[in-house]
C-alpha atoms as a printed R data frame, in Angstrom:
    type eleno elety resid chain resno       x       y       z
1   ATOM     1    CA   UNK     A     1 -43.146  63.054 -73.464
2   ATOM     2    CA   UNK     A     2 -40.701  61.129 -71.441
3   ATOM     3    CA   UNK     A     3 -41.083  62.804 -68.228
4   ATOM     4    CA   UNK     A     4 -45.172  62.803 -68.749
5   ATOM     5    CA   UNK     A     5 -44.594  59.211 -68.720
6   ATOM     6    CA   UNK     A     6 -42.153  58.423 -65.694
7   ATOM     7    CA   UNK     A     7 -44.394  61.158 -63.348
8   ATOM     8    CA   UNK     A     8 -47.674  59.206 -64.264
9   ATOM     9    CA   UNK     A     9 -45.973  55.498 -63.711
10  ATOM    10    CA   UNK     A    10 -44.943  57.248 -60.514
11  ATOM    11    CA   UNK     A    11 -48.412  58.493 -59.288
12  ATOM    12    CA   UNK     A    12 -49.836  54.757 -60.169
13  ATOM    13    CA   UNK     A    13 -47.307  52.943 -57.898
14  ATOM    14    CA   UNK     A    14 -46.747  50.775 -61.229
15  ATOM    15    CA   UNK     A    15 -42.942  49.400 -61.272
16  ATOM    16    CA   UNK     A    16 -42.081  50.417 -65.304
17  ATOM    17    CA   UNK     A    17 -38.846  50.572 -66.362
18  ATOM    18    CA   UNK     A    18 -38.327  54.271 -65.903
19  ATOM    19    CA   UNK     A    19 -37.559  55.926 -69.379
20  ATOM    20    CA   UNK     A    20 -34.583  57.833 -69.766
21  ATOM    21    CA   UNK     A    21 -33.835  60.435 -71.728
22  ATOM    22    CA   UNK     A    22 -31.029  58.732 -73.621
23  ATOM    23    CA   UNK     A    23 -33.100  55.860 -74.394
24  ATOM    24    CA   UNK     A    24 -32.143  53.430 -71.736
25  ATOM    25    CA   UNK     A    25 -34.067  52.112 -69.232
26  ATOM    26    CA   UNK     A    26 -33.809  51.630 -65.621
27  ATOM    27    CA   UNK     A    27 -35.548  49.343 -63.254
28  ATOM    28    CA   UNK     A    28 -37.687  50.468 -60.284
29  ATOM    29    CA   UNK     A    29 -35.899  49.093 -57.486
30  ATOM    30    CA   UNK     A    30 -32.852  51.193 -58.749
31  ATOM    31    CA   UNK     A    31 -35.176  54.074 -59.334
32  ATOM    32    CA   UNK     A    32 -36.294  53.845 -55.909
33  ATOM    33    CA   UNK     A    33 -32.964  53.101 -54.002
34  ATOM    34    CA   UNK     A    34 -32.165  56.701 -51.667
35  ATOM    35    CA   UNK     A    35 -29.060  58.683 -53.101
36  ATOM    36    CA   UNK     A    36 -28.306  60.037 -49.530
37  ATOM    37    CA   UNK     A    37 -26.607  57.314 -47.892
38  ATOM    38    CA   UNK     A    38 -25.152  53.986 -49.043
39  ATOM    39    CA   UNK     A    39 -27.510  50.829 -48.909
40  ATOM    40    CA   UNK     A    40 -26.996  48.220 -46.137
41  ATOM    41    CA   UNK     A    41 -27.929  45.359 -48.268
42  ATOM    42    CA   UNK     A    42 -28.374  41.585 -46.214
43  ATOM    43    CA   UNK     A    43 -25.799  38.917 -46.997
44  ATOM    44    CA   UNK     A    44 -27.104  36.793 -49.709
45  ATOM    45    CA   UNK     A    45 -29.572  34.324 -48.758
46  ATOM    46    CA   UNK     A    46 -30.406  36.012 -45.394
47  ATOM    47    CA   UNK     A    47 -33.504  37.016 -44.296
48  ATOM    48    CA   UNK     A    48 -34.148  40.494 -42.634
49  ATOM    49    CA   UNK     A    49 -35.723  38.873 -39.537
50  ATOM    50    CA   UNK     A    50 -32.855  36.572 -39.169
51  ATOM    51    CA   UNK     A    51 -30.761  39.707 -38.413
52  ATOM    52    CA   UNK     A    52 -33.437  40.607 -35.883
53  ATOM    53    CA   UNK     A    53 -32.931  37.272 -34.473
54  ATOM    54    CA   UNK     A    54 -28.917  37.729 -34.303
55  ATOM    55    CA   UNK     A    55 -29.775  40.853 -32.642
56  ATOM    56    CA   UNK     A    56 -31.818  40.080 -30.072
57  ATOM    57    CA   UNK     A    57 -29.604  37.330 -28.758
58  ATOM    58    CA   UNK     A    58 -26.685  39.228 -28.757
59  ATOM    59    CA   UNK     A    59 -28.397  41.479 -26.489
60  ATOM    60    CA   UNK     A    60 -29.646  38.985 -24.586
61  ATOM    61    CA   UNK     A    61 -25.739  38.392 -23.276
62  ATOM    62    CA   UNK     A    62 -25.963  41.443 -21.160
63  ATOM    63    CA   UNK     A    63 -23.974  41.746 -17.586
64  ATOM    64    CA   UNK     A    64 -27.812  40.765 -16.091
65  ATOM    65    CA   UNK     A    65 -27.774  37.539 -17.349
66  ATOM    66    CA   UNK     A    66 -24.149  36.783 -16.778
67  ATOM    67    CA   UNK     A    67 -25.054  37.647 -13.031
68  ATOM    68    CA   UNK     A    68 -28.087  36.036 -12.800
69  ATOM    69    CA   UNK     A    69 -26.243  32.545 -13.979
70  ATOM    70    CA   UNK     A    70 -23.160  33.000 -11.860
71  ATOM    71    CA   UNK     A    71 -26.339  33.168  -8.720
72  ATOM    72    CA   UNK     A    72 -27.385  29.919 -10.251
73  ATOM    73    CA   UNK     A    73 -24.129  28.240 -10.323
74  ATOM    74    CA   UNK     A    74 -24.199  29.838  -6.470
75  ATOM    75    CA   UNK     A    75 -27.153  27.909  -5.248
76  ATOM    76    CA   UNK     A    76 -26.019  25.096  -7.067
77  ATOM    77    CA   UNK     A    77 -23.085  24.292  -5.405
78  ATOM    78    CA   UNK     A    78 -24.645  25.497  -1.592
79  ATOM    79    CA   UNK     A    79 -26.830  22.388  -2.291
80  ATOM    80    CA   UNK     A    80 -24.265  20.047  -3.392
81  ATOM    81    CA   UNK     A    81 -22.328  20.664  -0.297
82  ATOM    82    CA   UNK     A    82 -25.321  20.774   2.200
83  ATOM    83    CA   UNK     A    83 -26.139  17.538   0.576
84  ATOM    84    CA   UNK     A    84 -22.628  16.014   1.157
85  ATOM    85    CA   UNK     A    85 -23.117  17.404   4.939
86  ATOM    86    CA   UNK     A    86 -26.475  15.638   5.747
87  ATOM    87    CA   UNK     A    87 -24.753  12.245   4.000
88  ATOM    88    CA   UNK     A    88 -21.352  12.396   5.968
89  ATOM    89    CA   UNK     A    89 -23.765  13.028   8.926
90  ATOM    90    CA   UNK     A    90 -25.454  10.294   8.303
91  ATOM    91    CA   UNK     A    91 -22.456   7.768   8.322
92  ATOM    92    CA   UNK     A    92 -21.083   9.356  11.064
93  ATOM    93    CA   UNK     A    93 -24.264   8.865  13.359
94  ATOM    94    CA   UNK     A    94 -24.244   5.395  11.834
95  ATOM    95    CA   UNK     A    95 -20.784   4.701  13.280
96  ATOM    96    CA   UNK     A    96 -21.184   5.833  16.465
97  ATOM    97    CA   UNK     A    97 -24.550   3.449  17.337
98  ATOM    98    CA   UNK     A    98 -22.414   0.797  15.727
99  ATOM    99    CA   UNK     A    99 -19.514   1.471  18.334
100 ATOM   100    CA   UNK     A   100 -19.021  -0.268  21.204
101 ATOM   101    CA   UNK     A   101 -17.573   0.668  24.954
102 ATOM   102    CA   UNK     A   102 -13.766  -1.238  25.831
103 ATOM   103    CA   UNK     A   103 -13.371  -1.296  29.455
104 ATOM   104    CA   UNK     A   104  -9.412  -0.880  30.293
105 ATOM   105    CA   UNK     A   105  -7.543  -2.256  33.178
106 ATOM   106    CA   UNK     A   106  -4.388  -0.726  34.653
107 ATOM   107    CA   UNK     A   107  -1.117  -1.187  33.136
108 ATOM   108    CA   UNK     A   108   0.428  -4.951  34.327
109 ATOM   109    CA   UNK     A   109   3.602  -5.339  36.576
110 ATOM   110    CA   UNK     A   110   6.819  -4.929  34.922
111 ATOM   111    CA   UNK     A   111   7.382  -8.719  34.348
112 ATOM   112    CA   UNK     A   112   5.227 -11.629  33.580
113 ATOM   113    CA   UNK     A   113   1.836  -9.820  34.563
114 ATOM   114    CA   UNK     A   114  -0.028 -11.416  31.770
115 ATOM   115    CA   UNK     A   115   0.243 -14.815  30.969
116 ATOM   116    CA   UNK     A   116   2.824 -15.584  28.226
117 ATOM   117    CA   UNK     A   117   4.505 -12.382  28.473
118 ATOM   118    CA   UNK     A   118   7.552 -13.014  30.706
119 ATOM   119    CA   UNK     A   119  10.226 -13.537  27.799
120 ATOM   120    CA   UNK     A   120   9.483  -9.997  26.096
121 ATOM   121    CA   UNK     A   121   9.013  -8.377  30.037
122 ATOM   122    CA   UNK     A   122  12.042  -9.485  31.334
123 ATOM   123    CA   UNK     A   123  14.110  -8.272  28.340
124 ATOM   124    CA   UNK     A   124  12.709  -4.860  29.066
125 ATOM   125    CA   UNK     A   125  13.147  -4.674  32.435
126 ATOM   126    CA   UNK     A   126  15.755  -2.604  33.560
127 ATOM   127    CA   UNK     A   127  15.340  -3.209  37.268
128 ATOM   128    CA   UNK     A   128  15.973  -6.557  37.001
129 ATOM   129    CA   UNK     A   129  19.740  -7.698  37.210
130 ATOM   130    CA   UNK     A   130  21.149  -7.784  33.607
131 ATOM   131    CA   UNK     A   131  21.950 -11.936  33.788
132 ATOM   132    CA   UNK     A   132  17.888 -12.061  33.975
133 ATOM   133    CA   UNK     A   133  17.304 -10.195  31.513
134 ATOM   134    CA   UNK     A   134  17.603 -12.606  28.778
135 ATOM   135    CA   UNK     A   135  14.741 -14.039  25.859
136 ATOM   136    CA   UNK     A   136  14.926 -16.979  26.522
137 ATOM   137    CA   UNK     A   137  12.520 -18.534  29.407
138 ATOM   138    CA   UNK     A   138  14.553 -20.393  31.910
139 ATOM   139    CA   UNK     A   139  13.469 -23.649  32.699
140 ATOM   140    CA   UNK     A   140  13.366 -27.122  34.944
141 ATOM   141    CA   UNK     A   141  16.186 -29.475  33.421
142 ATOM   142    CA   UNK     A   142  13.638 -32.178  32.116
143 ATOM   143    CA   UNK     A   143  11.837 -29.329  30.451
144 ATOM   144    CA   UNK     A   144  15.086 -28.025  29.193
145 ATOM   145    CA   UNK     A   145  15.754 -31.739  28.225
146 ATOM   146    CA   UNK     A   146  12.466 -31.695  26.210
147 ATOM   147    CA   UNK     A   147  12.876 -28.499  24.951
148 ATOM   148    CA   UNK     A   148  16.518 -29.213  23.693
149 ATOM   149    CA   UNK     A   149  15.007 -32.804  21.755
150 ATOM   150    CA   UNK     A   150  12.247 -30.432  19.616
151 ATOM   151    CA   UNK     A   151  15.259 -27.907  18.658
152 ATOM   152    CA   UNK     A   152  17.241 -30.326  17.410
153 ATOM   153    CA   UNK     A   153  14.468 -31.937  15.120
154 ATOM   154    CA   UNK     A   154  13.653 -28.560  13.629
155 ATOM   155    CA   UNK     A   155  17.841 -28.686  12.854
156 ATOM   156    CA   UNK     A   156  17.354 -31.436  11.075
157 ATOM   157    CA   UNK     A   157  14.199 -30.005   9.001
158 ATOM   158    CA   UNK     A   158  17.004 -27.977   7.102
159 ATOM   159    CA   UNK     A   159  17.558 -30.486   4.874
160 ATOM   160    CA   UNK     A   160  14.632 -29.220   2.581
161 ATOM   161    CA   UNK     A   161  15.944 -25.527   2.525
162 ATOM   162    CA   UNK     A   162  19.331 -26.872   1.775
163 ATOM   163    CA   UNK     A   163  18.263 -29.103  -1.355
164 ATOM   164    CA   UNK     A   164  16.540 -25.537  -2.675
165 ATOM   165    CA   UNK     A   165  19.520 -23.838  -2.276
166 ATOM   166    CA   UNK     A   166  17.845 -21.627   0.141
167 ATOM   167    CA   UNK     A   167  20.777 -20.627   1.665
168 ATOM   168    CA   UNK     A   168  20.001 -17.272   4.185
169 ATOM   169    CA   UNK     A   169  16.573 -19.734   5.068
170 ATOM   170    CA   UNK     A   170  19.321 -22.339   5.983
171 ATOM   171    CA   UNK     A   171  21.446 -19.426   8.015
172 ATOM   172    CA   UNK     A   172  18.709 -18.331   9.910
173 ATOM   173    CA   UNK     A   173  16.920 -21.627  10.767
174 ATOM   174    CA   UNK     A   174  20.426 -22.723  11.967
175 ATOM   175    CA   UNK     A   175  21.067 -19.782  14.301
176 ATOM   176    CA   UNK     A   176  17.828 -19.352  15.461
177 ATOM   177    CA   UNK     A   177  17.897 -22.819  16.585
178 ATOM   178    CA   UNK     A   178  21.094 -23.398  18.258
179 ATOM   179    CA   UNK     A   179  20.847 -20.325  20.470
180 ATOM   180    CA   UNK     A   180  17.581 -22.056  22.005
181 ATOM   181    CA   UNK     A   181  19.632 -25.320  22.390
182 ATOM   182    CA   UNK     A   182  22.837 -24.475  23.458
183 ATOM   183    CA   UNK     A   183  20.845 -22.955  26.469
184 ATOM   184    CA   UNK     A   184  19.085 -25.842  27.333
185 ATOM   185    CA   UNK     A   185  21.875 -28.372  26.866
186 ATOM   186    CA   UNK     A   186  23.599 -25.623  29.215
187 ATOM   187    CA   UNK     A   187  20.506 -25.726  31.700
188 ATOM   188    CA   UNK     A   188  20.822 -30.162  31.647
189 ATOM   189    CA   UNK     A   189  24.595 -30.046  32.039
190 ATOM   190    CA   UNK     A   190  24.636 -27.761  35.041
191 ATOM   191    CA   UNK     A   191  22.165 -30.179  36.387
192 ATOM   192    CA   UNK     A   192  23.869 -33.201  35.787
193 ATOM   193    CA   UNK     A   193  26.479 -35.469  38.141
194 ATOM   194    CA   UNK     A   194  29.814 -34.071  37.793
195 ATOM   195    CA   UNK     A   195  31.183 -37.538  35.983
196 ATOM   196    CA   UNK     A   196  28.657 -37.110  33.398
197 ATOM   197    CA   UNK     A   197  29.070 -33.251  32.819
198 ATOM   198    CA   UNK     A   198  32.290 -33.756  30.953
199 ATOM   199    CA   UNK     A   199  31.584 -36.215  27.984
200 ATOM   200    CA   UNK     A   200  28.082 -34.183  27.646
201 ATOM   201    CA   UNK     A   201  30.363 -31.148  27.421
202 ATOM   202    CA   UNK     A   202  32.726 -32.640  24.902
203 ATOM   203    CA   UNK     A   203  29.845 -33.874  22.403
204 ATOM   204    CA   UNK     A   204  28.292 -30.179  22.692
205 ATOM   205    CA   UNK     A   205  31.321 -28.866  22.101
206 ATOM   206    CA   UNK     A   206  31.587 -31.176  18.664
207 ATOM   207    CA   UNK     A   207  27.922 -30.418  17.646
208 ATOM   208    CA   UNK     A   208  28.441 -26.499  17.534
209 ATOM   209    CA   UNK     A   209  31.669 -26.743  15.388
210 ATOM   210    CA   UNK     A   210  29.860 -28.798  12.983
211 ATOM   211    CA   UNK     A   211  27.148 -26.337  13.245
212 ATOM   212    CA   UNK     A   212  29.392 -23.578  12.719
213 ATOM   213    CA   UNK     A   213  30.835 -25.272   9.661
214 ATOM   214    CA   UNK     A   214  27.104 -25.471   8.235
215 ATOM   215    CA   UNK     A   215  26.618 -22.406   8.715
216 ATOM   216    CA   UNK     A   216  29.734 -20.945   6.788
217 ATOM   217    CA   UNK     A   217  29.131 -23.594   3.845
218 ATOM   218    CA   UNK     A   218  25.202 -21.850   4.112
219 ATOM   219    CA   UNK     A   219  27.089 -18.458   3.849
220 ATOM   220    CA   UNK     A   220  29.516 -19.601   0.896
221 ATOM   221    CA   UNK     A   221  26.657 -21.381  -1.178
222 ATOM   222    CA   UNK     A   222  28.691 -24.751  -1.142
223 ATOM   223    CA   UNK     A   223  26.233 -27.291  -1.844
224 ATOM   224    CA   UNK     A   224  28.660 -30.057  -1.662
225 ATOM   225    CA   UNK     A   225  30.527 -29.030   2.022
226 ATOM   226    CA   UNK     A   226  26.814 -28.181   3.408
227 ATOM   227    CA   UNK     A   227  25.380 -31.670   2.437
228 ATOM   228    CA   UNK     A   228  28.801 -33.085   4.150
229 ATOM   229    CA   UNK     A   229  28.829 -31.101   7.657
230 ATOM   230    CA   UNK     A   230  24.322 -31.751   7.678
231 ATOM   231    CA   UNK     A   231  25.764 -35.465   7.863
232 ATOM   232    CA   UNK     A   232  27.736 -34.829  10.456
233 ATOM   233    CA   UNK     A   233  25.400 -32.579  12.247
234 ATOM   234    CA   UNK     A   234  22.623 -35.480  12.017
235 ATOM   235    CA   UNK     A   235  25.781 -38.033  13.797
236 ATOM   236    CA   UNK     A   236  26.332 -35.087  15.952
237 ATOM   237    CA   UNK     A   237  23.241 -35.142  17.682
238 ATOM   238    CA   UNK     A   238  21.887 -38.365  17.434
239 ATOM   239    CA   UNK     A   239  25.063 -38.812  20.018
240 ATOM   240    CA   UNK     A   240  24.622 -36.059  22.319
241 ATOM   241    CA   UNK     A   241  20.571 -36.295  22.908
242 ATOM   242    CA   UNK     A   242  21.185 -39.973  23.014
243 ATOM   243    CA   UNK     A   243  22.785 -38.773  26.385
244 ATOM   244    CA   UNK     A   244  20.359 -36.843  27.724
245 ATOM   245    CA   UNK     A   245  17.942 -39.342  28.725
């Protein structure tokens, strides 16, 4: 009677529990399930066409689309650097109408062939006598006169760097100074009347060892010994220009 009953539910397509003979029952989807092979049953909660989705795109990563982006990437950089070209191009073509032509002379003489140039030429002229050769421009004795007077007021203008304590300002003002006007008072002596050369001599003389001892209070940072020998450096040559008329 059972097995009239299961074959008839199964001709009808109607899901019964199927009747067993021991009195149990089993459902249709059980019933149903193929005895051949294990099921592949979904994960829980996903869809059969969601697989078909998965699917699909993992096929889609084939070597033809790998290729076919690494053309893309290709082209793009072909037209990145194309477009850099035609901008550096550009700025280049600009520059060039901007530019403009310098007409050059010929090199100058050896010595003093532009104006203002003399001091450095002569220095680096070696076919000119060595005694010649010298930085400093040799001049008339008034303009050595004159020159001497505006060396000795920048001297005196290291009274500033001395109250700062700016000693190697103070050294280098100092030497830069007196080797300009030791050559001129040189330059006014030569030129002057034999009876006069000696005193003139003698106050140089005492101007430069008080210079010196500047200098070497400058060196020592001795505020107190370089305040004392500027004093006698301003007595110093108050008494020699005095002199030189």
């Amino acid at each position: 009677m059972a097995q009239a009953m299961s074959s008839m539910a199964a001709l009808h397509g109607v899901s019964q529990p199927a009747v067993l003979e021991s009195g149990h029952t089993k459902s249709s989807s059980t019933r149903l399930m193929p005895t051949s092979a294990p099921a592949r049953l979904a994960p829980a909660g996903v869809k059969p066409w969601v697989l078909s989705v998965r699917a699909a795109s993992e096929d889609s990563s084939s070597p033809s689309s790998s290729s076919s982006s690494a053309a893309q990437s290709t082209r793009r950089s072909i037209l990145g650097l194309f477009a850099a070209g035609v901008t550096v191009g550009a700025v280049a073509q600009k520059a060039l109408a901007d530019a403009r032509s310098i007409k050059l002379d010929g090199p100058p003489p050896p010595s003093g062939g532009k104006p203002g140039t003399l001091l450095s030429d002569e220095a680096r002229d070696l076919e000119l006598p060595l005694k010649e050769r010298f930085y400093i421009q040799p001049l008339s004795a008034d303009q050595a006169a004159a020159r001497a007077k505006e060396s000795a007021k920048q001297i005196l203008e290291v009274k500033k760097l001395i109250d700062k304590k700016a000693w190697p300002y103070v050294q280098n003002d100092l030497r830069s100074k007196a080797s300009y006007l030791r050559y001129d008072l040189n330059t006014v002596i030569s030129s002057k009347p034999k009876e006069e050369k000696k005193p003139l001599k003698t106050l140089t003389t005492k101007l430069f060892d008080t210079l010196d001892n500047l200098d070497y209070a400058a060196r020592s940072k001795d505020t107190p010994k370089a305040e004392k020998y500027y004093a006698e450096t301003v007595t110093a040559l108050n008494d020699l220009i005095s002199k030189l008329g």
